[in-house]
Short mmCIF file of the C-alpha atoms (twelve columns), coordinates in Angstrom:
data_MODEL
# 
_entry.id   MODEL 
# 
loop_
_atom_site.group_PDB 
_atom_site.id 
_atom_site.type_symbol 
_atom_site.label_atom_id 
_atom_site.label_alt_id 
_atom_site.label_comp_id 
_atom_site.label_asym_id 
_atom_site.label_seq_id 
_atom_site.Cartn_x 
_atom_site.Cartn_y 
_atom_site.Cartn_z 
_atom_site.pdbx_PDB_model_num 
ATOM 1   C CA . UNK A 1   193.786 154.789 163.698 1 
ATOM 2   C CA . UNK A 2   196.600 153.730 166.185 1 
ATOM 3   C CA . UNK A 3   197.388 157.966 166.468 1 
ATOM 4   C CA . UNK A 4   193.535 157.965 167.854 1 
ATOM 5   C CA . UNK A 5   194.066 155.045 169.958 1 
ATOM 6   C CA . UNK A 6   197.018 156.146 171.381 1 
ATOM 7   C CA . UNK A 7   195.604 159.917 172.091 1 
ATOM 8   C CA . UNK A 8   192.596 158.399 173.606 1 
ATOM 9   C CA . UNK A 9   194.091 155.682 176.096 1 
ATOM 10  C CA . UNK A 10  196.893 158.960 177.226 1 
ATOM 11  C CA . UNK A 11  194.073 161.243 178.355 1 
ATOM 12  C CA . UNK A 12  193.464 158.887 181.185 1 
ATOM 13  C CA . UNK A 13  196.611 157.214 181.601 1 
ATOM 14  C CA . UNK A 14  197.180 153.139 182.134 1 
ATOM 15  C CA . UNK A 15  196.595 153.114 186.050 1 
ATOM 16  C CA . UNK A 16  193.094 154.509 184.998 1 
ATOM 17  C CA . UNK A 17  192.100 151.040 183.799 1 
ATOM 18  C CA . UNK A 18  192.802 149.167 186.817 1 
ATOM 19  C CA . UNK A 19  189.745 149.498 188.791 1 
ATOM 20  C CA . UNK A 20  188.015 148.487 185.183 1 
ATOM 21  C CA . UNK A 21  189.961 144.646 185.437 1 
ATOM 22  C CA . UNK A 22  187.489 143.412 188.206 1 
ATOM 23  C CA . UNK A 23  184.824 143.752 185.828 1 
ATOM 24  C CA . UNK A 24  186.631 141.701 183.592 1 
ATOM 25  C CA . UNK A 25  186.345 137.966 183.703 1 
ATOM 26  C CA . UNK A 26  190.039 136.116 183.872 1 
ATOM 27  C CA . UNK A 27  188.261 132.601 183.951 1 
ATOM 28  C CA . UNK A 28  184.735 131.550 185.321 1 
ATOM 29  C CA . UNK A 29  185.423 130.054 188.778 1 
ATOM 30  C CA . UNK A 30  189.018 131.733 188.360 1 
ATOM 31  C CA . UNK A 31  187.247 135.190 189.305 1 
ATOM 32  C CA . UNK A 32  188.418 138.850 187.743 1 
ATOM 33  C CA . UNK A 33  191.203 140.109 186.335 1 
ATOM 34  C CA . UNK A 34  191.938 142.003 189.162 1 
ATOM 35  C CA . UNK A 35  191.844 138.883 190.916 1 
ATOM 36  C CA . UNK A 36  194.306 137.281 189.075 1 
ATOM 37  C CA . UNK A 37  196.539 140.745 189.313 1 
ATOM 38  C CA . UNK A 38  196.226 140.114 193.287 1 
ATOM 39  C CA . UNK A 39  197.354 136.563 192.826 1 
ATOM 40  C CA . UNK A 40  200.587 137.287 191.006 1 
ATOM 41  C CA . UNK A 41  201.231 140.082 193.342 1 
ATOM 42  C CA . UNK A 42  201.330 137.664 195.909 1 
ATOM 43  C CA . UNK A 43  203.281 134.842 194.486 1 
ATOM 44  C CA . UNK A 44  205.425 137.950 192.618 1 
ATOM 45  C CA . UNK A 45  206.513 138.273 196.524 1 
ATOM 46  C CA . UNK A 46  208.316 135.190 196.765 1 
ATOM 47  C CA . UNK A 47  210.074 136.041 193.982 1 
ATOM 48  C CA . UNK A 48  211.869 139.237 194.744 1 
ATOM 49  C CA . UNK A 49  214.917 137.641 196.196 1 
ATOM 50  C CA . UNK A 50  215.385 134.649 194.339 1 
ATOM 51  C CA . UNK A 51  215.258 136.884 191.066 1 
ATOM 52  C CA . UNK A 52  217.063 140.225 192.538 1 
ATOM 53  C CA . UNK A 53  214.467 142.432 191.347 1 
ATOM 54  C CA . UNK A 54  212.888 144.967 193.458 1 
ATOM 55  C CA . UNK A 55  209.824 144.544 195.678 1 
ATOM 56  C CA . UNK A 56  208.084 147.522 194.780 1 
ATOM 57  C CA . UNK A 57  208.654 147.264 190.969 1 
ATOM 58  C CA . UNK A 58  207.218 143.776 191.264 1 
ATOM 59  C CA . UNK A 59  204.509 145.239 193.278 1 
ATOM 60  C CA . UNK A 60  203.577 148.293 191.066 1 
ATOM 61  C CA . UNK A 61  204.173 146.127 187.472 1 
ATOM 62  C CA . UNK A 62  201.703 143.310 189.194 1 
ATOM 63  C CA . UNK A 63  198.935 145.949 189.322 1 
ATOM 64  C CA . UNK A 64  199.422 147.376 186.252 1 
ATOM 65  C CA . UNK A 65  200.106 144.350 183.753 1 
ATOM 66  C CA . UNK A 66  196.924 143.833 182.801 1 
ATOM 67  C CA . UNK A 67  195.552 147.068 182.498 1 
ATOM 68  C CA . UNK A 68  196.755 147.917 179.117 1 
ATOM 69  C CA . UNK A 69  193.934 144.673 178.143 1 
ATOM 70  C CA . UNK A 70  191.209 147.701 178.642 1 
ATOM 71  C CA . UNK A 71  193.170 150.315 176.431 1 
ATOM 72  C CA . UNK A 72  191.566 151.504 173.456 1 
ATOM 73  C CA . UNK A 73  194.753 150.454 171.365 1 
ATOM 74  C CA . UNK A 74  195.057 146.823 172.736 1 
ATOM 75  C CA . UNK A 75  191.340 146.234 171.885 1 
ATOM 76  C CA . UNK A 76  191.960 146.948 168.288 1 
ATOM 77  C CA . UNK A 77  195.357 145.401 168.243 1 
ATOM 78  C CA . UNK A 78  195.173 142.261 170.721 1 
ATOM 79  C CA . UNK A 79  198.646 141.493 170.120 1 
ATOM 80  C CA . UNK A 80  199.954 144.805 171.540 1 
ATOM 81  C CA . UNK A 81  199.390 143.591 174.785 1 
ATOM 82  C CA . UNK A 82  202.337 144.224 177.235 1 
ATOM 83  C CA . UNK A 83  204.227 146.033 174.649 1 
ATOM 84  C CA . UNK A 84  201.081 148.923 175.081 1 
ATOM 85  C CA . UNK A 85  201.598 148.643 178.461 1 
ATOM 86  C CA . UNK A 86  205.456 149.283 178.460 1 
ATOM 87  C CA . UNK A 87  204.691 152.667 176.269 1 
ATOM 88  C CA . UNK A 88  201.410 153.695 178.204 1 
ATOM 89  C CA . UNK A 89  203.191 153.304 181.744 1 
ATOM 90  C CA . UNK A 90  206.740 154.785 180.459 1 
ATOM 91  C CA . UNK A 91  204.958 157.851 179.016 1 
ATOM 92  C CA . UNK A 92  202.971 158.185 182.495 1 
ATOM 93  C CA . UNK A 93  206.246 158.156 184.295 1 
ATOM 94  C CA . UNK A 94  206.866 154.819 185.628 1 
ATOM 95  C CA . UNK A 95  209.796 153.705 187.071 1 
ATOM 96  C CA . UNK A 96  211.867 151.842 183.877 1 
ATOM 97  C CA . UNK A 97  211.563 148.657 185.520 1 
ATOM 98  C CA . UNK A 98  208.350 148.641 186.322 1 
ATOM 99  C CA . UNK A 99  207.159 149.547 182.679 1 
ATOM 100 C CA . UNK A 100 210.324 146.867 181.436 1 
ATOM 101 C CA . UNK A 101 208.350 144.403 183.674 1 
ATOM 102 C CA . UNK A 102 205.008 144.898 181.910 1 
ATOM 103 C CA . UNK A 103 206.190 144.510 178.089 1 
ATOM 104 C CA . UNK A 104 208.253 141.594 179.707 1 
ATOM 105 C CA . UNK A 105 205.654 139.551 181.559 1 
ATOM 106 C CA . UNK A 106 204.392 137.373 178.554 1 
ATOM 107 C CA . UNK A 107 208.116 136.705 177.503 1 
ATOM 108 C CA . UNK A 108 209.112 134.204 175.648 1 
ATOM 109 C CA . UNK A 109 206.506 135.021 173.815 1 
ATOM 110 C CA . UNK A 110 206.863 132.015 171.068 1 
ATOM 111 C CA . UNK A 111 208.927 128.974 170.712 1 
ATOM 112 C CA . UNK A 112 212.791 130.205 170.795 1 
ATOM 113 C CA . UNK A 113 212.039 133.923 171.799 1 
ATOM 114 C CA . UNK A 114 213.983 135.454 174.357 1 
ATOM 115 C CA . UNK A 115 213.186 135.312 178.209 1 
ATOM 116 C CA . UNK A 116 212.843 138.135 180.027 1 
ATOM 117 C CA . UNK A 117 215.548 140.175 180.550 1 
ATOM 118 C CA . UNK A 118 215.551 141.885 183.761 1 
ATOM 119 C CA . UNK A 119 214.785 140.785 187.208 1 
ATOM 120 C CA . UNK A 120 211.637 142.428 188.015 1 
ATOM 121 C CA . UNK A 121 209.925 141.032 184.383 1 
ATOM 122 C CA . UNK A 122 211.297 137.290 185.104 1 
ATOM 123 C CA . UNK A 123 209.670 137.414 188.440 1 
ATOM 124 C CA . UNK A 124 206.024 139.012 186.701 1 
ATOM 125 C CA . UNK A 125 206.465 135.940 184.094 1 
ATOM 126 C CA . UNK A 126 206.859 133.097 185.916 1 
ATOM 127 C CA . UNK A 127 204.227 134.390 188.365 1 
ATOM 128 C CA . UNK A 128 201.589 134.851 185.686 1 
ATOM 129 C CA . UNK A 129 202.359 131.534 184.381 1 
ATOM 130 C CA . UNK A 130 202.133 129.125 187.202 1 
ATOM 131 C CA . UNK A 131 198.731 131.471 188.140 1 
ATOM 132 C CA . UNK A 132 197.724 130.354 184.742 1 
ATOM 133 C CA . UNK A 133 198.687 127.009 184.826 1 
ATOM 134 C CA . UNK A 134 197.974 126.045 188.504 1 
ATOM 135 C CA . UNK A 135 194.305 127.882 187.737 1 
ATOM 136 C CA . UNK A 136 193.642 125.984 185.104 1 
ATOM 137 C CA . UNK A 137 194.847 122.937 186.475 1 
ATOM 138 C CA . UNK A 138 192.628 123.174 189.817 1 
ATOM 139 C CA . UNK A 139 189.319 123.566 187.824 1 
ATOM 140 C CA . UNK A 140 190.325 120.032 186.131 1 
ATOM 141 C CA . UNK A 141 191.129 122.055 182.901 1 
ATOM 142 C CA . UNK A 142 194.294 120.165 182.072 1 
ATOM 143 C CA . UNK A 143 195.320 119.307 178.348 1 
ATOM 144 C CA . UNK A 144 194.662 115.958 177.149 1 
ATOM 145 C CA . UNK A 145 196.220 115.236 173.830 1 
ATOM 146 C CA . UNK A 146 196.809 117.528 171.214 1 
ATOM 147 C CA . UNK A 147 193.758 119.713 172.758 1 
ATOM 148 C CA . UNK A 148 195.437 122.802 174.452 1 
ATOM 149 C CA . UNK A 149 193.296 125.791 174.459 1 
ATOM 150 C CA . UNK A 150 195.224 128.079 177.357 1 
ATOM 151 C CA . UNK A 151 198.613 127.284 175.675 1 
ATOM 152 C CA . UNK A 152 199.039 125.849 178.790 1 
ATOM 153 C CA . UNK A 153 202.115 123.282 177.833 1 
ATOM 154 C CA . UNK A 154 203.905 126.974 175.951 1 
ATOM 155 C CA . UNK A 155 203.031 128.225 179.749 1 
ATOM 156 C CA . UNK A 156 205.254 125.721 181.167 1 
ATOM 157 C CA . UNK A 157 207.769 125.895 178.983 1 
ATOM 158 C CA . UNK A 158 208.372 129.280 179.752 1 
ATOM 159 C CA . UNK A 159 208.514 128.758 183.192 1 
ATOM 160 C CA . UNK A 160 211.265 126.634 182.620 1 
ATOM 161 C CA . UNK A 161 213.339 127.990 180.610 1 
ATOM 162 C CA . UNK A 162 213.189 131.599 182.557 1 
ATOM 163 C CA . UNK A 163 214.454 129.066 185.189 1 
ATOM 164 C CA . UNK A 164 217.148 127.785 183.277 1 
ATOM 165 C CA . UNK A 165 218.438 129.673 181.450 1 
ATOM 166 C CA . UNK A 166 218.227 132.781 183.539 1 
ATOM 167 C CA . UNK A 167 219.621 130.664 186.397 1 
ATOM 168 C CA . UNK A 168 217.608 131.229 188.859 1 
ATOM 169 C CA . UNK A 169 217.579 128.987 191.583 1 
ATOM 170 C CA . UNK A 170 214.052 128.697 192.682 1 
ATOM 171 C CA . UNK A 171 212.665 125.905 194.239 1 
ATOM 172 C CA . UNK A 172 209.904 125.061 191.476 1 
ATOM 173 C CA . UNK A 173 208.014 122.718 193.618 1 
ATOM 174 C CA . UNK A 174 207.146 125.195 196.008 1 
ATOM 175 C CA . UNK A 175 206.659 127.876 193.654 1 
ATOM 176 C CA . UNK A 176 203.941 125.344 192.041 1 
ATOM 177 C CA . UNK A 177 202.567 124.921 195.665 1 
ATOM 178 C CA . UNK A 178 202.052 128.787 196.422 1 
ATOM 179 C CA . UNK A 179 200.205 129.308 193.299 1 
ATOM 180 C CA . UNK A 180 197.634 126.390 193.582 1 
ATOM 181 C CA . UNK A 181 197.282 127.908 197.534 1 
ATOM 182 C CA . UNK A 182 196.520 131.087 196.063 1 
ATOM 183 C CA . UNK A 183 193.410 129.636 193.862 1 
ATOM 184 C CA . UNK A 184 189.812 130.736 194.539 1 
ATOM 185 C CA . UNK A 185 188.821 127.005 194.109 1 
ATOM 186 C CA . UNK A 186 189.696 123.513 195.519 1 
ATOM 187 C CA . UNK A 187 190.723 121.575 193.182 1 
ATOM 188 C CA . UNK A 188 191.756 118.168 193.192 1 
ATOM 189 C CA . UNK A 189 194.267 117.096 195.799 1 
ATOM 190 C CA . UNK A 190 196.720 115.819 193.056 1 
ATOM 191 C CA . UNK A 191 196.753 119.065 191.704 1 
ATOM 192 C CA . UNK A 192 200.299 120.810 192.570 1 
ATOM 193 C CA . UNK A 193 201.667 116.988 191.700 1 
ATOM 194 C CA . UNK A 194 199.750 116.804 188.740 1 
ATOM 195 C CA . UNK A 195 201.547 120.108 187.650 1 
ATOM 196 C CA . UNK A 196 204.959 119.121 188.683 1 
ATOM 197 C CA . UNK A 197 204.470 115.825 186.369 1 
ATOM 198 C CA . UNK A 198 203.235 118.303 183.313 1 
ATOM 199 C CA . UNK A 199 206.432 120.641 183.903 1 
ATOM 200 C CA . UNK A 200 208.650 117.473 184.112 1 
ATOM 201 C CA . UNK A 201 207.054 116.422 180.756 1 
ATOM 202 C CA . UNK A 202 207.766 119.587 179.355 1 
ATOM 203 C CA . UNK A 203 211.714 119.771 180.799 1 
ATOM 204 C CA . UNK A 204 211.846 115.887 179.181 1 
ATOM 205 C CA . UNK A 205 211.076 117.717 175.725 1 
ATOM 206 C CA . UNK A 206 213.323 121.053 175.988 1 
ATOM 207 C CA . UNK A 207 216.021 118.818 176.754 1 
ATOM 208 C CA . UNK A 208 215.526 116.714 173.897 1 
ATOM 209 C CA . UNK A 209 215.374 119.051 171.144 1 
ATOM 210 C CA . UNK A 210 218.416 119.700 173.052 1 
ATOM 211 C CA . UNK A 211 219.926 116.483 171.738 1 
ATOM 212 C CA . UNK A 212 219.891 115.314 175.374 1 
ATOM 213 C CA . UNK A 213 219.428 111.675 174.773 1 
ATOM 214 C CA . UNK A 214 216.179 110.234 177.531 1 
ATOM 215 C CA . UNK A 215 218.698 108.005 179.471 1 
ATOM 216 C CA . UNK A 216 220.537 111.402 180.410 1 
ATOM 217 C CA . UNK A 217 217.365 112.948 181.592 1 
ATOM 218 C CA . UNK A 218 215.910 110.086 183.564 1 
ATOM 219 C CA . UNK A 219 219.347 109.524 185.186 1 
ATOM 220 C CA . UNK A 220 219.044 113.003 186.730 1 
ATOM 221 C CA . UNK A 221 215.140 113.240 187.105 1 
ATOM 222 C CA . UNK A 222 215.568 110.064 189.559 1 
ATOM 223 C CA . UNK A 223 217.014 112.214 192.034 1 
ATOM 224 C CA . UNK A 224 213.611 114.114 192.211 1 
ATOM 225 C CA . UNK A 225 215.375 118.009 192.175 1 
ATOM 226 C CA . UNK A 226 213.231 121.127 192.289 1 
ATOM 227 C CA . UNK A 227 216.191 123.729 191.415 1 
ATOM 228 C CA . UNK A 228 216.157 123.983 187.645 1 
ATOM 229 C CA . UNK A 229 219.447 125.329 187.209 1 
ATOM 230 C CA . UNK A 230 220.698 122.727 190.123 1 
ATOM 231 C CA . UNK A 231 219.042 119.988 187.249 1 
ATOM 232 C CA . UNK A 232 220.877 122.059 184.263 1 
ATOM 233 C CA . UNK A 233 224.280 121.905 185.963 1 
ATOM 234 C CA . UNK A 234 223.745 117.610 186.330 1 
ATOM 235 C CA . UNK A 235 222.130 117.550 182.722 1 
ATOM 236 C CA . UNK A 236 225.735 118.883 181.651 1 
ATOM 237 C CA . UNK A 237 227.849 116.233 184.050 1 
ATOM 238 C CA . UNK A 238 226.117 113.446 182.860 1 
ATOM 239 C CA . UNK A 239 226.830 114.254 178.994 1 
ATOM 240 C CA . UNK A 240 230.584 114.745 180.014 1 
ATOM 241 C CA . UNK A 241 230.310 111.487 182.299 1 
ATOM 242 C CA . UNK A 242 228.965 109.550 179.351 1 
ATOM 243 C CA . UNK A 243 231.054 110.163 177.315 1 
ATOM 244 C CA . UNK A 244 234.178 109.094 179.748 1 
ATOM 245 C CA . UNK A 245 235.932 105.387 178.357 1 
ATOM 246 C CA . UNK A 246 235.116 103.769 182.096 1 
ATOM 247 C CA . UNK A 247 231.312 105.021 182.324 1 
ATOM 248 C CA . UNK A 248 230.211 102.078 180.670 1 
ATOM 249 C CA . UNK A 249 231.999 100.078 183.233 1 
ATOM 250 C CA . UNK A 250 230.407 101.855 185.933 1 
ATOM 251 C CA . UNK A 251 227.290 101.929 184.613 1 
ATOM 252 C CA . UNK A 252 226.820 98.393  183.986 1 
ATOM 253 C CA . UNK A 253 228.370 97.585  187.436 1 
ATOM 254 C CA . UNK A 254 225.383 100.050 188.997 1 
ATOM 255 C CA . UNK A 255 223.068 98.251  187.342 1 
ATOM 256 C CA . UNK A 256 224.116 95.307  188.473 1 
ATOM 257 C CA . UNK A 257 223.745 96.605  191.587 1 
ATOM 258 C CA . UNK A 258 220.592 97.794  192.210 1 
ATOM 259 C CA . UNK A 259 219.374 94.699  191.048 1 
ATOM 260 C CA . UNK A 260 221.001 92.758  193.711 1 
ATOM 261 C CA . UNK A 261 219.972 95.046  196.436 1 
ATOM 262 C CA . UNK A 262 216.173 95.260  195.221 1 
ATOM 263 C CA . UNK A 263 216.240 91.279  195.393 1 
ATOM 264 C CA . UNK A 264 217.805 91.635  198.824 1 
ATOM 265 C CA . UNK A 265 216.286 94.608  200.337 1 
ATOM 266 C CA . UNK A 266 215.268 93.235  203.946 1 
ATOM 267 C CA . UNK A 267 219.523 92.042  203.764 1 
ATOM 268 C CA . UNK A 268 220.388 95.269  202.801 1 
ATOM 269 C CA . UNK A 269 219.177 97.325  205.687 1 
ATOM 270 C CA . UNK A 270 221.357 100.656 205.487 1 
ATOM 271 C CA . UNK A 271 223.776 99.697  208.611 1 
ATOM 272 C CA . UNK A 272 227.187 100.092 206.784 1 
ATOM 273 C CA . UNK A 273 229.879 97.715  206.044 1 
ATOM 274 C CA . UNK A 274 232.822 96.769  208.211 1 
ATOM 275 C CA . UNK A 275 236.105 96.882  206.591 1 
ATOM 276 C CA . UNK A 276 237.691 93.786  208.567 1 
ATOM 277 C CA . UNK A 277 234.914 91.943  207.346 1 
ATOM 278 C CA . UNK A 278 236.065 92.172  203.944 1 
ATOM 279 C CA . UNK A 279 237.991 88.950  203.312 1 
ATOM 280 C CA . UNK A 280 238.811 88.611  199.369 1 
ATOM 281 C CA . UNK A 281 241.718 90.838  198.020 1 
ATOM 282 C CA . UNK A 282 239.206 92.118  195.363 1 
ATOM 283 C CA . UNK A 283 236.293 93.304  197.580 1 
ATOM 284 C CA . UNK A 284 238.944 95.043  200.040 1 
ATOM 285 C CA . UNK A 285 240.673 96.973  196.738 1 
ATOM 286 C CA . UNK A 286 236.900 98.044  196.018 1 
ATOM 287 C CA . UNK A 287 236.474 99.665  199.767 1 
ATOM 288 C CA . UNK A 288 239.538 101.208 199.785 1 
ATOM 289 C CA . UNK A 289 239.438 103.049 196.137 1 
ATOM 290 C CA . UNK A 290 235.767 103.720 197.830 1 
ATOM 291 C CA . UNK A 291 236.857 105.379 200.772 1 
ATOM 292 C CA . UNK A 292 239.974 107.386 199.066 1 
ATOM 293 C CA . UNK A 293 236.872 108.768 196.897 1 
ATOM 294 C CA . UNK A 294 234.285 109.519 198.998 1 
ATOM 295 C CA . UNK A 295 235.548 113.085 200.248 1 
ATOM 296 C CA . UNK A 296 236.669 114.662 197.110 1 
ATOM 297 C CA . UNK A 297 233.095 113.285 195.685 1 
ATOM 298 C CA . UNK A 298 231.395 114.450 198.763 1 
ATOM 299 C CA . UNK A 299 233.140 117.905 198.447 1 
ATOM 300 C CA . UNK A 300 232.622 118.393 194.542 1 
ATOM 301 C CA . UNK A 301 229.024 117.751 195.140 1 
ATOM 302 C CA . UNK A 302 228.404 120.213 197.968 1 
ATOM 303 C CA . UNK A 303 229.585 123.290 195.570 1 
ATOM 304 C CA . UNK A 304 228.582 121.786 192.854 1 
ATOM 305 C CA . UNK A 305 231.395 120.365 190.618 1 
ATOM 306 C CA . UNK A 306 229.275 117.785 189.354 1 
ATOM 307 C CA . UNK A 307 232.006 117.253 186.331 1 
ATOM 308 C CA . UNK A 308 234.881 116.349 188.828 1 
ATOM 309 C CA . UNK A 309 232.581 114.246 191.023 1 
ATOM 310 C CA . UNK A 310 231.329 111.971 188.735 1 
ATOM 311 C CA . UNK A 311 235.088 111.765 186.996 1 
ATOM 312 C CA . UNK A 312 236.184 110.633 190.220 1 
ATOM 313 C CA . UNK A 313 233.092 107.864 189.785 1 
ATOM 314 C CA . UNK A 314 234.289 106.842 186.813 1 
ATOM 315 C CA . UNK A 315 237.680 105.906 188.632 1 
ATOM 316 C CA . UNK A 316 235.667 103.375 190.443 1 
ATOM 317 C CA . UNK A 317 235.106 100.963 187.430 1 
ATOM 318 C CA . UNK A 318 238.424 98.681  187.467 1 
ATOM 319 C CA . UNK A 319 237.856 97.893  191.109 1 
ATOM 320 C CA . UNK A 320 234.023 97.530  190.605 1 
ATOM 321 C CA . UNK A 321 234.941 94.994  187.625 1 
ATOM 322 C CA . UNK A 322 237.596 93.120  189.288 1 
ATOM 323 C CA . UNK A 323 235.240 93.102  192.411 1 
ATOM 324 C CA . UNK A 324 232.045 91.301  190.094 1 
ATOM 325 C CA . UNK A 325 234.602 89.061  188.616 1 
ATOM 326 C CA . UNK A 326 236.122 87.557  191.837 1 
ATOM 327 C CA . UNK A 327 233.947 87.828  194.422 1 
ATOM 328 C CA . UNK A 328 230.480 86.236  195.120 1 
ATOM 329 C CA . UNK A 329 227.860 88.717  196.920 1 
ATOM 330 C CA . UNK A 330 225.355 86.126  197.628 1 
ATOM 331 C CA . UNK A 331 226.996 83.764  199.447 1 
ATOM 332 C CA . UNK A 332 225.637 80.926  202.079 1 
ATOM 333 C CA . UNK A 333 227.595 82.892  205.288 1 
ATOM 334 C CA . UNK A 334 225.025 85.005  206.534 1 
ATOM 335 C CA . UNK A 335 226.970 87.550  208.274 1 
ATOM 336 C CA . UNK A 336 229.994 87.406  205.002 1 
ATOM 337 C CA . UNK A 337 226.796 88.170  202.373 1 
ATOM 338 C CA . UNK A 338 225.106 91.265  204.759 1 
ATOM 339 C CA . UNK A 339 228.418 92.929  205.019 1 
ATOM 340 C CA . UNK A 340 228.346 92.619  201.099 1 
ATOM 341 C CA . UNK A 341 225.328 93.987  200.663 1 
ATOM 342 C CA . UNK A 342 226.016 96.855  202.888 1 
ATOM 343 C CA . UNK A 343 229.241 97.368  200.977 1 
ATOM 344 C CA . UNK A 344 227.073 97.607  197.839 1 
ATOM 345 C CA . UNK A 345 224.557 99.638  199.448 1 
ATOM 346 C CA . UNK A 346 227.585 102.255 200.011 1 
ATOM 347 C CA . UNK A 347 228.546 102.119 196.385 1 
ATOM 348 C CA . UNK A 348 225.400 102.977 195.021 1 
ATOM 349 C CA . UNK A 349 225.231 105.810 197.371 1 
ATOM 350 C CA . UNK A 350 228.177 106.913 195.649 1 
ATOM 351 C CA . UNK A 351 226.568 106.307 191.922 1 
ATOM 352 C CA . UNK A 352 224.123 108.741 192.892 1 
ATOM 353 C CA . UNK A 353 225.672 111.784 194.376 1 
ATOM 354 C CA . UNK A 354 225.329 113.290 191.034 1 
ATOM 355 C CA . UNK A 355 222.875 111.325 188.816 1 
ATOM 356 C CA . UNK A 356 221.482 107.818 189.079 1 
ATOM 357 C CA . UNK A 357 224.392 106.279 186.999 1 
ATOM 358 C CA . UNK A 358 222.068 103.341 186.675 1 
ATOM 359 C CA . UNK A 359 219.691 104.614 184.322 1 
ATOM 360 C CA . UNK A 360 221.936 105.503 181.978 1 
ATOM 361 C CA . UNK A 361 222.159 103.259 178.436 1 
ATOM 362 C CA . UNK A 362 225.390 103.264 178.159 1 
ATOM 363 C CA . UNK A 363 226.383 99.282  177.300 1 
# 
């Protein structure tokens, strides 16, 4: 039977069945399957350089990944899909990565199968997905408990870990907003945030079968980043960080903190601290291993180096705990206590350069 299908679906070639996927529903209000082909086309664009693949491989696999859905073979065998495709446009004479692209487009197929593997295939995958998901999502189809009929929360998964661990660095949040832009509907306005909240959900998860404990996550999901592989890189810091003798310190001295300054926020207006201001031995010791910090911190961040940066954090803690245990913040001196503040406003600048060293659970 599969020596008929195959003979059959070569006498025409795959390109044949294109013009045959706008009579082919995707999803009612979502239009055709040609549609949707158009769509990832579009976002596929985006993609080229972030991914390195090639435009026109992109391009060509965009209008022919779905085609192989009409093929004799794929009709009798649903789970050939792609795979068909990668033998039907290879034996037609497709560029490699074109017909790579195709078989690669629905990768990772499963929980713990591989991402795609080549540049043109990553950039088909992730822009069939967030068409999928952002689709979905606008025509208020969203999953709501264990109910998941489009595989939707597999759909995200995949997004990220194409991101990750093909380390790409793609801003996700804009990738999210070109594919709701390219819908045929209007959905609801909290649409593209909705859908960043579900993939955050879903990166919350595939870091904790990780073992990445949720103090870890949240420390580095405060800082709101879009680049996946910019989050991976902290993820990693923040385990090293934690496990560091002084983190503790520092961590409970963050805390500590914030608390003040969210008591005191109208104080604590962002204008900086003056140094001859600082009158106790302890607070001036705290400023000082502050400012000898702040460059190589500053540096390590801007390439980076998260690891170094937050060791050089973690050299903070003896001044931070001699600082709590001498000197009073909230004192009756107007002028004394603002300078304090700002001081502390400075430091946790600092305790977030790399994560939000408050959040983690570390006592």
């Amino acid at each position: 039977d599969a020596l008929f299908f195959w003979d059959q679906d070569r006498r025409q070639g795959l390109a044949h069945h294109v013009d045959g996927l706008a009579r082919v529903t995707f999803q009612q209000s979502l239009g055709s399957l040609a549609d949707k082909s158009a769509r990832i086309a579009k976002a596929g664009e985006r993609l080229v350089a972030p991914t390195g693949a090639s435009a026109p491989a992109v391009a060509r696999a965009a209008e022919l990944a779905k085609a192989d859905l009409l093929t004799e073979m794929v009709g009798e065998f649903p789970d050939l899909q792609g795979l068909m495709g990668f033998y039907y446009a290879e034996a037609d004479g497709e560029p490699t990565e074109v017909a790579r692209a195709i078989a690669e487009q629905y990768a990772p197929a499963r929980a713990g199968a591989d991402i795609a593997a080549t540049p043109a295939g990553r950039a088909l995958a992730l822009a069939d997905r967030l068409d999928t998901l952002s689709g979905i999502f606008a025509i208020g189809r969203r999953p709501s408990g264990d109910k998941d009929p489009f595989g939707l929360r597999r759909a995200a998964l995949g997004v990220l870990r194409t991101l990750i661990e093909a380390e790409l660095p793609i801003d996700l949040a804009s990738a999210i907003d070109t594919a709701v832009a390219l819908q045929p509907v209007d959905g609801a306005e909290d649409t593209a945030a909705a859908l960043w909240m579900f993939h955050m959900e879903r990166l919350r998860g595939y870091y904790g079968d990780r073992g990445i404990s949720g103090d870890r996550f949240d420390a580095v999901a405060a800082l709101d980043l879009v680049d996946m592989t910019d989050f991976e890189a902290r993820i990693r810091a923040v385990t090293a960080f934690a496990e560091l003798p002084a983190a503790a310190v520092v961590c409970a001295a963050h805390k500590r903190i914030r608390n003040i300054l969210r008591k005191n926020a109208v104080a604590a207006d962002g204008t900086g601290f003056e140094s001859a201001r600082l009158t106790e031995p302890a607070e001036r010791a705290l400023a000082e291993s502050m400012a000898a910090r702040q460059n190589a911190i500053a540096e390590a961040v801007q390439t980076r180096r998260y690891e170094p940066a937050l060791e050089q954090v973690a050299m903070l803690a003896e001044p931070l705990d001699a600082f709590f245990d001498q000197v009073m913040v909230m004192v009756d001196d107007a002028a004394l206590r603002d300078n304090r503040l700002a001081l502390l406003q400075a430091l946790d600048g600092l305790c977030r350069q790399v994560v939000d060293v408050s959040r983690l659970a570390l006592d």
